[in-house]
Amino acid sequence: MSDTKSGDDKTLSVTPKKTLTLKRPGMEQGTVRQNFSHGRTKSVVVETKKRKFSLPGDRPEPVAAAPAPVLTPKPPVAAAAPVVQEAPKAPPPPPPPVERSGMVLNELSRSEMEARRRALEGSKVREVEDRQRAAEEAKRRAEEEERRKREREESARRQAEEEARLQAEAESRRRAEEEARRRAPLAAELATSDEEEEVKPKRAGAGAPVRRPVTPEVARPAKPTKGEEDRRRGKLTLNSALSDEDARARSLSSMRRRQEKFKRAMHNEPREKVMREVILPETITIQELAQRMSERAVDVVKFFMKQGQILKPGDVIDADTAELVATEFGHTVRRVAESDIEEGLFNIADRPEDLVPRPPVVTIMGHVDHGKTSLLDAIRNANVVSGEAGGITQHIGAYQVEKNGQKITFIDTPGHAAFTAMRARGAQATDIAILVVAADDSVMPQTIESISHAKAANVPIIVAINKIDKHDADPQKVRSELLRHEVFVESMGGEVLDVEVSATKGTNLDKLLEAILLQAEILDLKANPDRTAEGVVIEAQLDKGRGPVATVLVQTGTLMPGDILVAGNEWGRVRALVNDRGEQIKEAPPAMPVEVLGLQGTPQAGDRFAVVNNEARAREITEYRQRLAREKAVAKHAGQRGSLEQMMSQLQTSGLKEFPLVIKGDVQGSIEAINAALDKLGTDEVRARIVHAGAGAITESDVSLAETSGAAIIGFNVRANVQARAAAAAAGIEIRYYSIIYNLVDDVKAALSGLLSPERRETFIGNAEILEIFDITKVGKIAGCRVTEGKVERGAGVRLIRDNVVIHEGTLKTLKRFKDEVSEVPVGQECGMAFQNYEDMRVGDIIECFRVEMVTRTL
């Protein structure tokens, strides 16, 4: 839109409205770069305001642009360098006016020109100041360098003067010593002549003796004291390391090695190869092999690459490959195995003159409830049976008794079948086996097992026929039945001693002990007490107050407090020894059972123990054994686990169901017995999976493990603490407590039986023969039958059999007798039958009627 007014010849031209923007009207932006000292710069945004446009008639006369003044900045007061005055360049002339839509852009306003001039002056002043500051910095650095140079020269001069002074003193001292050595004979002659001259006047009666001329003593030069600066000259300090002066000299050995290396490089002499004896374990890494051969690992890797194998220095190779590589590099090889660390631990040979007689170790074996513990109780005059739950022995007890001044060590083993492994271990540690057989029960299954264990351990047997005080006792029957198992007693012409005893009445106990001592005398049992102890762990448990406690039988040597013991996978320093009466003792000689306190963990019952020299060897042996046990467990689980596909296919084919259990017992032997008993319960369909088994009380971690694995917790002669009970109640986990192994096995057996799928059992009811087929409208085909065998029931299952082949199996849709629906039809009567969803029936077919029952199975 455009409006035009006439008057004073002025014309106003109006442009269309501009769109709204965020920029200020009449403002332009630009950037100005500012320079600072040390090369720093900064960009600043500057806004430029345009001059307002005026009408053509109101334009003032153009003002002649004044020449730009030459800037002369005031020099600073302490200017070290001359100030260079430089006239700035004149600002560029303003752009010519631009005419746009009848409006003319005039030159920049005076305020803008002034701002530009001031900015230009400021930049020139800053530039001059920066130049002056740089000159000052250069001058200061030059002075500092000059000062350091003078200090270095002064230090070198002082050092040279000190060396010259020391050299002069040494020279003067050397000359003085030579002069003293040269004058020594002359001084001696003068002294002799003076003495003679002094003696002569005395003899002649003269007055005062003639005084000898005194030889001036040569003054020894004073030994120069070593100053602090000289004393510390050879030491490397922070100041001397940072400064260039007093640089530390290289050692003579370093210089010699450098010269030898330079000579070899000049003559290109190869280094002399050192042949070594390389010790190779069963597996070794390439890096370790290279270090033992003193070769570079790169060279060994190159050797493998030549053979076509790409290996890294960290890869593990076997001993055969390592031997090949070492031989190829020119070294000799000595093969060692990891098990060599156990060499010299057991079976150390003793000299015959060091052996002394020792007490016999007697194991009482036999069937459950035949009176083994009662017999030992009568011998010890102590009530042991009352301490066992249910009156049966579930732990191995070791006791020592004395007869006629001679000691006998007894080991009482459980007789129940679940403790077969414990009984086998007891037979291995024994010298004589006492086979207890009840006179009223005669030979039983566990009696036969005891005979087998004793024969396997190659120990002599003494038969103790117990319970002869009972009215139905028959000792002769026992002797006769023992003949079947190749146990020939003396009364039957054999060599096995037999004694008829009564534990309750105390009959013939002395005869039994005399028979034991007689057998021990024949065996001539000896051991060396003056050596490191060896033996076997009979039982181990985790005591709440005392920690791991192991019941051990010392077989040779003497065990004392302070000895370092290795038992199975555990080790420890013996803190205390406790005998079977609960008394602390100072030493345990051969054939003595003791409780050992101080082990790091609970060993397995049946482990052998030995005393070693130091803790390092004990730790090394136990680490090796623990690693071996872990590898075996991993290999076992890997073999059982397999891949995911194998697991799924195995589950689909076998349908094995598992009952997870967490078992905690009082001692390690009970845990093993429970494991063995539960393993026997397993079948192809169900089995008990023991998630964790250990000795000690039930803790909160056991509850967490049971919750994670969905297992039940079983405690055998142990209880759960308060935290474990609270956690079990919160997680809804049942904790079962047992003190008799029979009850535990029976409950687990019932639980496993519940996991068994019920058995489908089919019962035959009757047969019917089809005589006629009727086709009835809206009903279908109905077979007219006669019951030929048994009866036919309406709710039972039926099969259609044609030529002894089952054609169809299903249920009856209807069963009629005449026109009435009936529930059953007895033999000999006729009836009408119709199948559910099946009508292909023919005359002469047989209809078999049966009933299906699901029967609950048990193990």
XYZ file of N, CA and C in Angstrom, residues 366-371 435-444 447 464-468 470 472-475 477-478:
87
model
N 29.277 -106.937 64.184
C 28.182 -107.890 64.282
C 26.866 -107.279 63.864
N 25.788 -108.091 63.973
C 24.461 -107.683 63.553
C 23.869 -106.688 64.555
N 22.879 -105.924 64.077
C 22.227 -104.954 64.935
C 21.524 -105.673 66.090
N 21.623 -105.090 67.280
C 20.928 -105.564 68.473
C 21.423 -106.944 68.923
N 22.665 -107.263 68.581
C 23.244 -108.512 69.091
C 24.071 -108.263 70.343
N 24.138 -107.001 70.814
C 24.767 -106.715 72.092
C 26.212 -106.281 72.002
N 33.740 -110.676 66.513
C 32.454 -110.886 65.873
C 31.438 -111.295 66.943
N 30.536 -110.378 67.251
C 29.527 -110.641 68.279
C 28.307 -111.264 67.610
N 27.928 -112.454 68.067
C 26.762 -113.157 67.529
C 25.868 -113.532 68.704
N 24.590 -113.170 68.624
C 23.645 -113.513 69.690
C 23.339 -115.001 69.630
N 23.373 -115.636 70.794
C 23.150 -117.090 70.838
C 21.719 -117.449 70.492
N 20.775 -116.517 70.675
C 19.384 -116.838 70.353
C 19.027 -116.496 68.911
N 19.762 -115.553 68.279
C 19.467 -115.130 66.898
C 20.322 -115.861 65.872
N 21.507 -116.251 66.290
C 22.480 -116.895 65.413
C 22.954 -115.927 64.329
N 23.434 -116.457 63.196
C 24.050 -115.625 62.136
C 22.966 -114.880 61.381
N 23.175 -113.546 61.211
C 22.220 -112.672 60.522
C 22.934 -111.958 59.369
N 25.885 -109.881 60.199
C 26.971 -110.739 60.680
C 27.822 -111.210 59.509
N 32.606 -113.831 69.657
C 32.029 -113.688 70.997
C 30.548 -114.052 70.888
N 30.191 -115.246 71.431
C 28.796 -115.704 71.382
C 28.088 -115.105 72.591
N 27.256 -114.084 72.347
C 26.638 -113.288 73.405
C 25.251 -113.845 73.766
N 24.735 -113.342 74.862
C 23.386 -113.649 75.344
C 23.219 -115.149 75.663
N 24.254 -115.747 76.254
C 24.141 -117.173 76.600
C 23.272 -117.369 77.851
N 20.237 -116.380 78.105
C 18.834 -116.532 77.722
C 18.461 -118.012 77.640
N 16.619 -119.563 75.458
C 16.626 -120.160 74.119
C 17.984 -120.026 73.442
N 19.036 -119.794 74.223
C 20.374 -119.662 73.634
C 20.866 -121.021 73.142
N 21.528 -120.985 71.965
C 22.044 -122.220 71.363
C 23.420 -121.926 70.767
N 24.489 -121.905 71.558
C 25.830 -121.593 71.041
C 26.294 -122.559 69.967
N 24.554 -123.985 67.677
C 23.947 -123.605 66.393
C 24.735 -122.463 65.744
N 25.207 -121.535 66.576
C 26.011 -120.418 66.047
C 27.286 -120.948 65.422
